[in-house]
Coordinates of C-alpha atoms in Angstrom, one line a residue:
X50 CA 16.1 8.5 38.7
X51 CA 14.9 4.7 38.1
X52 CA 16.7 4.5 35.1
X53 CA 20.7 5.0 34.6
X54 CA 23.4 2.7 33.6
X55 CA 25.1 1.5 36.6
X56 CA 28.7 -0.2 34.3
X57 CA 30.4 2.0 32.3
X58 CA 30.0 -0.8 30.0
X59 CA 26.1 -0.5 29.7
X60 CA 26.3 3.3 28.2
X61 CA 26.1 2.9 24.8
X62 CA 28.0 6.0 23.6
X63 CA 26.6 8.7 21.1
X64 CA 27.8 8.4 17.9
X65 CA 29.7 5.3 18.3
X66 CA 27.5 3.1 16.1
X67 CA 29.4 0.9 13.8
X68 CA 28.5 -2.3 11.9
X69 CA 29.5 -4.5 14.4
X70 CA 28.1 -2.7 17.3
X71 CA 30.4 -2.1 20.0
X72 CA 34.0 -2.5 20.3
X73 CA 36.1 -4.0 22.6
X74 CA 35.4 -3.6 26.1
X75 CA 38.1 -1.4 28.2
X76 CA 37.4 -3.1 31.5
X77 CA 36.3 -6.9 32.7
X78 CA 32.3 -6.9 32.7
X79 CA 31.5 -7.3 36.0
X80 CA 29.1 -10.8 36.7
X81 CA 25.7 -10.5 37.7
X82 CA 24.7 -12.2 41.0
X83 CA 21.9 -13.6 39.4
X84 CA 23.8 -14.4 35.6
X85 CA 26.2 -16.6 34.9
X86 CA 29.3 -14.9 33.7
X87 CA 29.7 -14.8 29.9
X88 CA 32.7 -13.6 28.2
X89 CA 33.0 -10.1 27.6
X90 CA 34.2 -10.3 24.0
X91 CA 31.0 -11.8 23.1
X92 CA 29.0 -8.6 22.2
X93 CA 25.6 -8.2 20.7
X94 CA 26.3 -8.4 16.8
X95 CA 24.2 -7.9 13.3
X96 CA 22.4 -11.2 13.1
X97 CA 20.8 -12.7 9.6
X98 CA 17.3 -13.0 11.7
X99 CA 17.0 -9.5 12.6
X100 CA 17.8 -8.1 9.3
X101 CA 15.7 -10.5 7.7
X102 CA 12.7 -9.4 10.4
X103 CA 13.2 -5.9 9.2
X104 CA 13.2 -6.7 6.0
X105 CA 10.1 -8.8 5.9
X106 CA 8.0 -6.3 7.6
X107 CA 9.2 -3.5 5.3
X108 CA 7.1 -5.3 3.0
X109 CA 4.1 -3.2 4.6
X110 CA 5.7 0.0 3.1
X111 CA 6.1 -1.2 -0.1
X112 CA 1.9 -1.8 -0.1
X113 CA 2.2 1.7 0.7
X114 CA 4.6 2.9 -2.1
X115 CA 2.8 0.8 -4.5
X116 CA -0.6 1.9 -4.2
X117 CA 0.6 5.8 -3.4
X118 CA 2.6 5.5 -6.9
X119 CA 0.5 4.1 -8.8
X120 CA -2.8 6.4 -9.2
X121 CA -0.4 8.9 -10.9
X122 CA -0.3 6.9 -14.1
X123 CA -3.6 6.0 -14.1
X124 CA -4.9 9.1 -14.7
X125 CA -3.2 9.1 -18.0
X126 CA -4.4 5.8 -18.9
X127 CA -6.7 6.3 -22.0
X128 CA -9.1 3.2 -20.8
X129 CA -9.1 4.8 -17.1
X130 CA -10.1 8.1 -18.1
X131 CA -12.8 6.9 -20.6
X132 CA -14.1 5.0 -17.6
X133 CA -14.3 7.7 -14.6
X134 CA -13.1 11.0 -16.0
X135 CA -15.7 14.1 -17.5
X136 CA -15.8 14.3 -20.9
X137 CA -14.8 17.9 -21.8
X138 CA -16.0 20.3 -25.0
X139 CA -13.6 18.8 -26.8
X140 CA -15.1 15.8 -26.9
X141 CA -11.6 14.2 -24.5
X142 CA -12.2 12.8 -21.5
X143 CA -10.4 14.3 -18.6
X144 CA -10.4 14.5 -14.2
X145 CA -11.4 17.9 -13.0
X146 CA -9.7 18.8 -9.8
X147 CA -12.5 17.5 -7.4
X148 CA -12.8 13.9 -9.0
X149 CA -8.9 13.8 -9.4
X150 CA -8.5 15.1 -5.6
X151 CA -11.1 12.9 -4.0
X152 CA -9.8 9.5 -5.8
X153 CA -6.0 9.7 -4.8
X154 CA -7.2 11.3 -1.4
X155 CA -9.3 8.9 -0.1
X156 CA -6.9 6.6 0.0
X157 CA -4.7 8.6 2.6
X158 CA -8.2 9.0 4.6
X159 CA -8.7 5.6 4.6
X160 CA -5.1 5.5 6.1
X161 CA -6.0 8.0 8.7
X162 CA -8.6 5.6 10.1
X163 CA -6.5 2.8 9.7
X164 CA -3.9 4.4 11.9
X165 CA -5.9 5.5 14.9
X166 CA -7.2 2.1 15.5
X167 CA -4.1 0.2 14.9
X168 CA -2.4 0.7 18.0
X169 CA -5.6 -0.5 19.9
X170 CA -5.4 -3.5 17.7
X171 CA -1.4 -4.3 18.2
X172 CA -1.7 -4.1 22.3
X173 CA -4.9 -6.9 21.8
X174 CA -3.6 -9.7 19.6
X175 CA 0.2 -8.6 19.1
X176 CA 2.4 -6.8 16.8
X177 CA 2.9 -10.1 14.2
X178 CA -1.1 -10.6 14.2
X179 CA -1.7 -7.3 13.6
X180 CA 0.4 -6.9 10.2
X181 CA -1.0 -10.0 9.1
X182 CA -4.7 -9.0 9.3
X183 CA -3.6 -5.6 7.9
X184 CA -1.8 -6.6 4.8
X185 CA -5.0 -9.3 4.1
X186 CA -7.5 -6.3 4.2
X187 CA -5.3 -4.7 1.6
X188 CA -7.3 -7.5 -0.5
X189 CA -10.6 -6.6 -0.1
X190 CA -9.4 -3.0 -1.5
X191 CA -7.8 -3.9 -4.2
X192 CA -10.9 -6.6 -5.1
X193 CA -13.5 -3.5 -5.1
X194 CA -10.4 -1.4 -7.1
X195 CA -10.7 -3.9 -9.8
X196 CA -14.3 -4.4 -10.2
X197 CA -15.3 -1.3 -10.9
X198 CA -16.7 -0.7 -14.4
X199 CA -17.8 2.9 -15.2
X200 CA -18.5 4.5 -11.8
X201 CA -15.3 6.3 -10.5
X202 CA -16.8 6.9 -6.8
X203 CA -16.6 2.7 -6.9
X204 CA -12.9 3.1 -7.3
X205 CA -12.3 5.5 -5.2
X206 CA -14.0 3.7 -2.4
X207 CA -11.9 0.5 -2.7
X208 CA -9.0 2.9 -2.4
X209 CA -10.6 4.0 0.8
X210 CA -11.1 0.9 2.0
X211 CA -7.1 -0.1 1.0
X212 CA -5.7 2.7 2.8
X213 CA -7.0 1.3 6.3
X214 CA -4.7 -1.7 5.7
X215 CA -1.9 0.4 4.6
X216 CA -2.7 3.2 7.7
X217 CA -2.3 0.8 9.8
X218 CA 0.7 -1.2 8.7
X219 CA 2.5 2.1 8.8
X220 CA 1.8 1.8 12.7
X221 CA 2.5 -1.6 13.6
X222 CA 5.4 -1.9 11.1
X223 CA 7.9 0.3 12.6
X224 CA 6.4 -0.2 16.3
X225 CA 7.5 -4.1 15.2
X226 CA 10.8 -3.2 14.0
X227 CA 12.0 -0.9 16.9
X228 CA 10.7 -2.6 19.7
X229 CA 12.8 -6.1 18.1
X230 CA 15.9 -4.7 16.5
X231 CA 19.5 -4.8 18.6
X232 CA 19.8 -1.3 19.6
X233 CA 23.0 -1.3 17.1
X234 CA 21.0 -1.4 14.3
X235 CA 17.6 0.0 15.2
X236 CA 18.0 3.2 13.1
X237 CA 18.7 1.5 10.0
X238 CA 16.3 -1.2 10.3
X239 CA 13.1 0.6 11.0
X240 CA 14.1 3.1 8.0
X241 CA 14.1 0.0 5.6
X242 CA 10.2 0.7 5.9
X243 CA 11.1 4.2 4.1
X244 CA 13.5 2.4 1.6
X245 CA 10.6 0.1 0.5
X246 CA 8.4 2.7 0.1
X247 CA 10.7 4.2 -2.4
X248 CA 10.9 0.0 -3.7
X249 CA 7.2 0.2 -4.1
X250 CA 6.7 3.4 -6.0
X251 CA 9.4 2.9 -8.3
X252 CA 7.9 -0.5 -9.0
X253 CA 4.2 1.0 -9.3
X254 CA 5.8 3.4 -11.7
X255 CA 7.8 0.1 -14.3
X256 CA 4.3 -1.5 -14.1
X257 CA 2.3 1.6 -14.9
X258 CA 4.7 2.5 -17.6
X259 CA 4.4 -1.7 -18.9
X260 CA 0.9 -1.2 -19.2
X261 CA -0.1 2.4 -20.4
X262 CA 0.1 1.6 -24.3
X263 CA -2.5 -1.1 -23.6
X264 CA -6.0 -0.6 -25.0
X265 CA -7.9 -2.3 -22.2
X266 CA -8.9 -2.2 -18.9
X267 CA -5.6 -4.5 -18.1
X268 CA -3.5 -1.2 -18.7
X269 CA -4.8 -0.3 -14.9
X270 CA -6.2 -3.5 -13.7
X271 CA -2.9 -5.7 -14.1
X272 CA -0.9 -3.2 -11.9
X273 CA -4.0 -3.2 -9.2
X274 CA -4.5 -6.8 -9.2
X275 CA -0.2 -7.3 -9.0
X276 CA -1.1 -5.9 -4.9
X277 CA -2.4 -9.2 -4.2
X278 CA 1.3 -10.7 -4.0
X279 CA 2.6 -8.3 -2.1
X280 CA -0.6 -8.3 0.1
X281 CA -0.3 -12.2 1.0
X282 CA 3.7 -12.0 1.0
X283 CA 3.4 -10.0 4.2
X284 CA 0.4 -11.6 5.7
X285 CA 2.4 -15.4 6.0
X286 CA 6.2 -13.7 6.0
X287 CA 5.5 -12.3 8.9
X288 CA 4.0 -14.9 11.0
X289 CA 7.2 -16.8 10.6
X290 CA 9.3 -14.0 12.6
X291 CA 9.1 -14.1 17.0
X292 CA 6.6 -11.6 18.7
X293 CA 8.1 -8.5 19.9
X294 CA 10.2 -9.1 22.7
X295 CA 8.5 -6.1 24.4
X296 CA 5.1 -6.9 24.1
X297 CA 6.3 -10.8 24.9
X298 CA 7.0 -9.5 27.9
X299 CA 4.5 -6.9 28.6
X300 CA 2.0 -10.1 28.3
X301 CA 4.0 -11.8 30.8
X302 CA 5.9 -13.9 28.6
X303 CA 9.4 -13.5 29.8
X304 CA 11.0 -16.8 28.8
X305 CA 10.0 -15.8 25.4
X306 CA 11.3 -12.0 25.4
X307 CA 14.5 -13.6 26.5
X308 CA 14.9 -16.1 23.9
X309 CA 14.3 -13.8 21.4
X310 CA 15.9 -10.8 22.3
X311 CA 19.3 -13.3 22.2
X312 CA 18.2 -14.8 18.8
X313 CA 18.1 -11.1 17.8
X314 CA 21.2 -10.0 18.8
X315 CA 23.6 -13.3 18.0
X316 CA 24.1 -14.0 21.6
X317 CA 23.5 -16.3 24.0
X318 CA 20.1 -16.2 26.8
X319 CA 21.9 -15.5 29.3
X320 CA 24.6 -13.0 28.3
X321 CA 24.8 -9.9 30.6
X322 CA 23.7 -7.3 27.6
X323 CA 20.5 -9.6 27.6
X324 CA 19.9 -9.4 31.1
X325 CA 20.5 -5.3 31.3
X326 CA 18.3 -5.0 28.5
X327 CA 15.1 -7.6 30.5
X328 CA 15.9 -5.4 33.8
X329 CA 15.4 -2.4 31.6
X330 CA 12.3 -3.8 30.6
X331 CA 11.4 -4.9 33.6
X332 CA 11.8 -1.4 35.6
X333 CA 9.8 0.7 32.9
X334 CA 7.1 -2.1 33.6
X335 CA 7.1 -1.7 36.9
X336 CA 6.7 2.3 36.7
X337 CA 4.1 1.3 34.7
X338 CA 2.2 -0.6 37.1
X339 CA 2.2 1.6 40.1
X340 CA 0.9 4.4 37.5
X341 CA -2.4 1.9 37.0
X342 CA -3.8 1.3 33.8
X343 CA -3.0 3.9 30.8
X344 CA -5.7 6.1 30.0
X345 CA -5.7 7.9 26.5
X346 CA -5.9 11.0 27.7
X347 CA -2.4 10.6 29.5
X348 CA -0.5 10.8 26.6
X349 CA -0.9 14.2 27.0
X350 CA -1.0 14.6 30.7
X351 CA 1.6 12.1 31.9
X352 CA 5.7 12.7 32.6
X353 CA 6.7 15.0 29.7
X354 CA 4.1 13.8 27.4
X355 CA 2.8 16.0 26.0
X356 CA 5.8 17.6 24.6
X357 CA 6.9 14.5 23.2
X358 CA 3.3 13.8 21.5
X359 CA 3.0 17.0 19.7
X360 CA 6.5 16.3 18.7
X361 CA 6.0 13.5 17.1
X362 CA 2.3 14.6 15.7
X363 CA 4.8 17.3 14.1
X364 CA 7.4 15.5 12.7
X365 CA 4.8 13.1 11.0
X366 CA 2.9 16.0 9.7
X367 CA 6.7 17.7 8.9
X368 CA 7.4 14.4 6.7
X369 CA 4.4 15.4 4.6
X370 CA 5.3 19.3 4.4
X371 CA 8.5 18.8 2.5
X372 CA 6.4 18.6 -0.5
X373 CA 7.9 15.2 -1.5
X374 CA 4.5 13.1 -2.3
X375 CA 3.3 16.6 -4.4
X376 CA 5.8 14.8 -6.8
X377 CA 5.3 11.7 -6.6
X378 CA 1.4 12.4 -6.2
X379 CA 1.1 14.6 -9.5
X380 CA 4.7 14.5 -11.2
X381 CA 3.4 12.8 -14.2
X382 CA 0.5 15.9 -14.2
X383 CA 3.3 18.5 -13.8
X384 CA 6.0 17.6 -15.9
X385 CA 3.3 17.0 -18.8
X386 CA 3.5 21.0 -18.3
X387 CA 7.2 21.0 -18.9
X388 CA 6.6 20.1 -22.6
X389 CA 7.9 15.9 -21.9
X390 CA 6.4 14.1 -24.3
X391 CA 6.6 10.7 -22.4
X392 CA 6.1 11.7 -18.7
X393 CA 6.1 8.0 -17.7
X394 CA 9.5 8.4 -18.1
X395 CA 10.2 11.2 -15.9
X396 CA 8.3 9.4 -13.3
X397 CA 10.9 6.3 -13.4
X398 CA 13.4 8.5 -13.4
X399 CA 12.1 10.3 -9.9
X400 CA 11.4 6.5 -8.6
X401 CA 15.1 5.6 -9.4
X402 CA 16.6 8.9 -7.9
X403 CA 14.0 8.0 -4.9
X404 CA 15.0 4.6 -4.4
X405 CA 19.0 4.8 -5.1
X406 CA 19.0 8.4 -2.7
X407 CA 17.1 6.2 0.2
X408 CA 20.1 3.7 0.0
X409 CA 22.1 6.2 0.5
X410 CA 19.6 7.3 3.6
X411 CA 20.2 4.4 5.3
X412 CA 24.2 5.0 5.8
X413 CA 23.0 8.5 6.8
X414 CA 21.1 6.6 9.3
X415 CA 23.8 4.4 10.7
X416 CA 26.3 7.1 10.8
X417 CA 25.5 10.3 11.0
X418 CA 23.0 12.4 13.9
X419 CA 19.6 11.9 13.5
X420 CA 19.6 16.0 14.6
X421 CA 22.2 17.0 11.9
X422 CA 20.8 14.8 9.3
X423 CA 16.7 15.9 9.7
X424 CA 18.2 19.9 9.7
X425 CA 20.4 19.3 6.2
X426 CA 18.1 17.9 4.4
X427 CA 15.4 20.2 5.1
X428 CA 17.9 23.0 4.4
X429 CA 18.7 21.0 1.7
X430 CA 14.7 21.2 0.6
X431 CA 14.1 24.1 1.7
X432 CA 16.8 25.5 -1.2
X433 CA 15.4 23.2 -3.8
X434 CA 11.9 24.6 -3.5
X435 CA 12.2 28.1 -3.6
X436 CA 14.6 27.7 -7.1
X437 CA 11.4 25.2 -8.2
X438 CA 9.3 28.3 -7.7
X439 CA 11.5 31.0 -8.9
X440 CA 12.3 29.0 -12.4
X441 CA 8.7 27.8 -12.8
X442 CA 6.9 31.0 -12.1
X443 CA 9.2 33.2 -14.1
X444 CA 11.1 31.1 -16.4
X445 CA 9.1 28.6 -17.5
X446 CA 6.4 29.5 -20.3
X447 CA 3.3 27.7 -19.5
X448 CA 1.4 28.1 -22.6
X449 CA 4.1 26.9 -24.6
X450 CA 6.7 25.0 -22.9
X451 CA 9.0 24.3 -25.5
X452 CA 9.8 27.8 -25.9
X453 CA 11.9 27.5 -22.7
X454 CA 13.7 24.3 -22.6
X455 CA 16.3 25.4 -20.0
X456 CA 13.4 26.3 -17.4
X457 CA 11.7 23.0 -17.9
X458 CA 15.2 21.2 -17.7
X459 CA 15.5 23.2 -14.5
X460 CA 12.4 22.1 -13.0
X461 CA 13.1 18.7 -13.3
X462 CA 16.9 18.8 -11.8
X463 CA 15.8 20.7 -8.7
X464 CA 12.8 18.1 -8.3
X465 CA 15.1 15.6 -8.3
X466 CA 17.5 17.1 -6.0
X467 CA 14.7 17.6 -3.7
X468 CA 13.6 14.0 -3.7
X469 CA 17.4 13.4 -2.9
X470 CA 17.5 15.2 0.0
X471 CA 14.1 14.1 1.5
X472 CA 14.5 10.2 0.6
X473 CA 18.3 10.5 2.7
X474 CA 17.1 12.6 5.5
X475 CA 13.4 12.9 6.6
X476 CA 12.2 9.6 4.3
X477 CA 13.9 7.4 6.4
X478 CA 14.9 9.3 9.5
X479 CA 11.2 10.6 10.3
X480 CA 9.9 6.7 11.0
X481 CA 12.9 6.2 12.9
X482 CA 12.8 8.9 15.6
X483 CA 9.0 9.0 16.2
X484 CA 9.7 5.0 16.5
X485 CA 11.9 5.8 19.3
X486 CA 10.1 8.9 20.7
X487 CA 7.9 7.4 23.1
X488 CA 8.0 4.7 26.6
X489 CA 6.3 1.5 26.1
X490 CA 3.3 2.4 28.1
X491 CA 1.9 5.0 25.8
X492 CA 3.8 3.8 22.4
X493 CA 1.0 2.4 20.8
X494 CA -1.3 5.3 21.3
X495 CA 1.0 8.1 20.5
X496 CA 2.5 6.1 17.5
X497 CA -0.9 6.3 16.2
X498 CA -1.5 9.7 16.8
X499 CA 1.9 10.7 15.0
X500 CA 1.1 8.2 12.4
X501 CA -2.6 9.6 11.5
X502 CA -0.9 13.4 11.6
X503 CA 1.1 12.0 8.7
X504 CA -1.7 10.5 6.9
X505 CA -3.9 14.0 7.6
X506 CA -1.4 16.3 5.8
X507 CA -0.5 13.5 2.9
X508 CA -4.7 13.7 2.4
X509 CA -4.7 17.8 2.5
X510 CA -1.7 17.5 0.2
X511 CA -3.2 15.1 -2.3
X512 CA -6.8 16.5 -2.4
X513 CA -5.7 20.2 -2.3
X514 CA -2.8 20.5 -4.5
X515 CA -4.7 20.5 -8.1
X516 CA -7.0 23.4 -6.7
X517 CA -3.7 25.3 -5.4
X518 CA -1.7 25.2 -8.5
X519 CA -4.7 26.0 -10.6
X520 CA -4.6 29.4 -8.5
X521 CA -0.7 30.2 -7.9
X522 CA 0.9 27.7 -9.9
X523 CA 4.9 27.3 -9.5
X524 CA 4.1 29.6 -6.3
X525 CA 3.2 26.6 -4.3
X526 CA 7.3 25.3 -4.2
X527 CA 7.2 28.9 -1.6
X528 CA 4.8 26.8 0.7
X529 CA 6.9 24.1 0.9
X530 CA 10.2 26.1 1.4
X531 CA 8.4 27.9 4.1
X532 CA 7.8 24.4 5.9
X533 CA 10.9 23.2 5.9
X534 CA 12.5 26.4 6.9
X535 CA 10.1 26.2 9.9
X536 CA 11.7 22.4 10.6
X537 CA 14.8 22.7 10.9
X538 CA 13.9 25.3 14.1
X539 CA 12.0 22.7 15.5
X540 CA 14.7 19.9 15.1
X541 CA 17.1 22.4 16.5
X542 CA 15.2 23.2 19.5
X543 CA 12.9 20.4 20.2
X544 CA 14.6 17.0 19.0
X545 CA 17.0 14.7 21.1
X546 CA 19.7 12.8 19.5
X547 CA 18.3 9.2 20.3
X548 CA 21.3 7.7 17.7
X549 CA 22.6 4.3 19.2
X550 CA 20.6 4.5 22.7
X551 CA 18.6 1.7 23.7
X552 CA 14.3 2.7 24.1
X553 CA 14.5 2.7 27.9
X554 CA 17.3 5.5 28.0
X555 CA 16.0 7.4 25.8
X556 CA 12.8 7.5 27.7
X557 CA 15.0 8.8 30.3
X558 CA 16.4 11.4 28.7
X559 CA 13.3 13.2 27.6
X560 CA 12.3 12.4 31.7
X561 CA 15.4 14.5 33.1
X562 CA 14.8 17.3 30.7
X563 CA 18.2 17.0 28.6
X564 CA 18.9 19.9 26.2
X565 CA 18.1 18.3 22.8
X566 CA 20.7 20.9 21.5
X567 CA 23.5 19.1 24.5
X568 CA 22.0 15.7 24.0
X569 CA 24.6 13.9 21.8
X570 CA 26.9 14.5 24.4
X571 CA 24.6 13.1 27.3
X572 CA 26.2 10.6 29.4
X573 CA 23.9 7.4 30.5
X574 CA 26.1 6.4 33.4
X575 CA 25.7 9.7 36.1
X576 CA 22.3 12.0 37.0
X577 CA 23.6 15.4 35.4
X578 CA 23.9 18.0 37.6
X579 CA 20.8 19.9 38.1
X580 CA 18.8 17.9 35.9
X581 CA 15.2 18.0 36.6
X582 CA 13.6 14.6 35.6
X583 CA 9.8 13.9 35.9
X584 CA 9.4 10.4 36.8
X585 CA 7.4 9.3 40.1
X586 CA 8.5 6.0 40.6
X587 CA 12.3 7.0 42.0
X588 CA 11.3 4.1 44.7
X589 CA 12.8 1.6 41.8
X590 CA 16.6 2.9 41.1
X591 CA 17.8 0.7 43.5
X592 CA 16.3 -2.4 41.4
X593 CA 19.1 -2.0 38.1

């Protein structure tokens, strides 16, 4: 196998991630003929520059929780509906399910198409370039959001057009952040995109609530026109962070992958845990380039592949089937039904149980599985849900909701415990392992792929939900306990513990076949017996 740890020193053990990465080393690190000898007490530590790199480009997923969040107050806006809802018998204007569907879902097609062609676009002109021209397009969006006057299709367009630059940030985004971030902190850094998401709703939803007893046309064009900051935030922040060290090398720029990778980690150029992670580099390049160029189609057809593809396709797609965004999508619709006289409040409260739950996400992140994590919270869901039916279905009285306080009461609780669970397990986790999932050759591509899965189901979710509950009502939570039950198999069976490993080994694990359900235990340093592994370049084991 071309890739195993050849020091006892290199394996970076499961489970062993703390906040100052590893601890002291049991035997003298053995010197490189090629490296000067550094000492080995030096180790790769949580630098200000790489948290600062993840937090900058998290920036891209608060665009994304700001412009998902929102659309759910607008629709309550007396000024919006006047301008692009139906005026109804009553003489009351008001969004049937198509119009309401097709404006807050075309921004998650518009994402769709911005995710398929920004892995193209990150391989061309580089992960930085590609977030800045993304967040910039963002602009041209929001500028065709605000200028529309009385025809709704306008609107929905420039939400279109928004979600391209907000598909494909959540490409390049965590693509950026795992291919830079010290191994030690990887996890944790690439789920601060899910943690600003959470930051971005929860703001969308203070601004909405700031402006909704406005008479205007500021109530809903102050919170659109507020995107531009974070828009041209992101577009300079970012430029002042390195290139990936991965693609820096891909492109031949070694020197520079070196540099960084050292700036990164708080150690020196030419420490040894730089140099294992270049060779590492290097080797999986090398595969690379006896394999010839990468066709598309290969990300289906090359070494285990295609397993790991659809895997990651699913788990995007699985993100979306927890039934979080049907909350955060229509809350302020659905707990008008619970009799709440101000549902802009309920809908601050859900941000605030989103955001301070994600916080908690990220220790669950650092610390614990990503395997035992992803299965209890979609237990966790999966729980929530079916109450959320039961009550609302058979509690709850519809026509008059005040007549059943408890129920409503109810409803609200187990939506917020469900938020809970999602925003400190598959929020976070989610971008994190399908970040991970995949060799550099084809990570671009199958990030994409994943990515646009995720964006598919948030679009069936969004346009399909008001038709759904007009038909079964509180019955829909049964769908979404049926999904996650269905989850937590497939984490089970399917998902490798990747917690703490660096991206080249865990490419290797899914090569030699390890038992996802075994894996935390998997040891980096020896071949285990029996293991089949599906690499063709063994020619280069002899080069680590």
């Amino acid at each position: 196998m071309p890739f195993l740890k050849q020091h006892t020193s290199q394996v970076e053990k499961p489970n062993a991630g703390s906040s100052n990465g590893a601890g002291p080393a049991t035997k003298q690190e053995e010197t490189s003929p090629e490296v000067p000898a550094v000492p080995a007490v030096k180790q790769q530590r949580i630098t200000f520059l790489s948290v600062f790199l993840g937090v900058v480009a998290s920036i891209g997923g608060f665009m994304f929780g700001y412009v998902s969040g929102q659309i759910s107050g607008f629709f309550a806006m007396p000024d919006f509906a006047q301008r692009f809802g139906e005026l109804n018998s009553n003489g009351e204007y008001e969004f049937g399910a198509a119009r309401q569907g097709t404006i807050v879902g075309l921004l998650p097609v518009g994402c769709l198409f911005g995710a398929l062609v920004a892995g193209q676009l990150a391989d061309i002109i580089g992960r930085r370039l590609a977030i800045s021209v993304s967040a910039l397009w963002a602009c041209v969006g929001i500028v065709i959001e605000i200028s529309s006057e009385n025809v709704w299709a306008q609107f929905a367009v420039g939400r279109l057009v928004t979600g391209v630059s907000i598909g494909a940030l959540s490409v390049v985004v965590p693509m950026y952040q795992s291919e830079s971030s010290p191994a030690i902190i990887r996890g944790i850094l690439v789920s601060t995109y899910q943690l600003f998401i959470t930051l971005g709703i929860w703001t969308s939803y203070m601004v909405d609530w700031g402006t909704a007893d406005m008479t205007s046309s500021a109530s809903w064009r102050i919170p659109n026109g507020i995107g531009f900051l974070w828009s041209l935030i992101l577009a300079l922040g970012i430029l002042v962070l390195p290139e990936s060290p991965r693609h820096a090398y891909r492109q031949g720029r070694v020197d520079e992958a070196r540099q960084t990778i050292a700036r990164l980690a708080g150690v020196e150029p030419n420490h040894r845990s730089v140099h294992d992670q270049i060779t590492e580099i290097k080797v999986k390049l090398d595969e690379e380039k006896n394999s010839g160029k990468a066709r598309w189609i290969e990300i289906f057809t090359g070494p285990r592949m295609f397993y790991r593809t659809m895997l990651g396709v699913v788990l995007q797609a699985g993100q979306q089937l927890t039934g979080a965004n049907f909350f955060f999508y229509y809350g302020t619709t659905v707990f008008k039904s619970t009799g709440l006289s101000d549902s802009y409040v309920t809908q601050i409260i859900l941000g605030t149980v989103n955001v301070a739950t994600t916080i908690v996400g990220l220790y669950v992140v650092q610390n614990v599985g990503r395997r035992k994590a992803l299965i209890a919270g979609a237990f966790w869901m999966m729980v929530c849900f079916f109450i959320y039916a039961f009550v609302g279905h058979f509690a709850l009285d519809s026509t008059n909701p005040l007549n059943t306080p408890q129920a409503g009461s109810a409803l609200i609780v187990f939506s917020c415990l469900a938020i809970a669970a999602f925003a400190t397990t598959w929020g976070p986790l989610v971008w994190a392992v399908v970040a991970e999932l995949y060799p550099s050759r084809y990570r671009a591509p199958c990030m994409a792929l994943a990515t646009a899965s995720n964006w598919f189901w948030n679009f069936m979710i969004s346009f399909f939900t008001r038709f759904i509950t007009d038909a079964i009502d509180y019955y829909y939570g049964f769908v979404f306990a049926g999904c996650c039950a269905g989850l937590i198999v497939i984490v089970y069976f399917f998902v490798i513990e990747t917690k703490d490993r660096s991206l080249e080994e865990i490419d290797t694990m899914y090569l030699l076949h390890v038992n996802p359900i075994k894996s935390s235990h998997w040891d980096g340093s020896k071949l285990p017996e029996g293991a089949a592994t599906d690499s063709p370049h063994e020619e280069h084991a002899d080069e680590v």
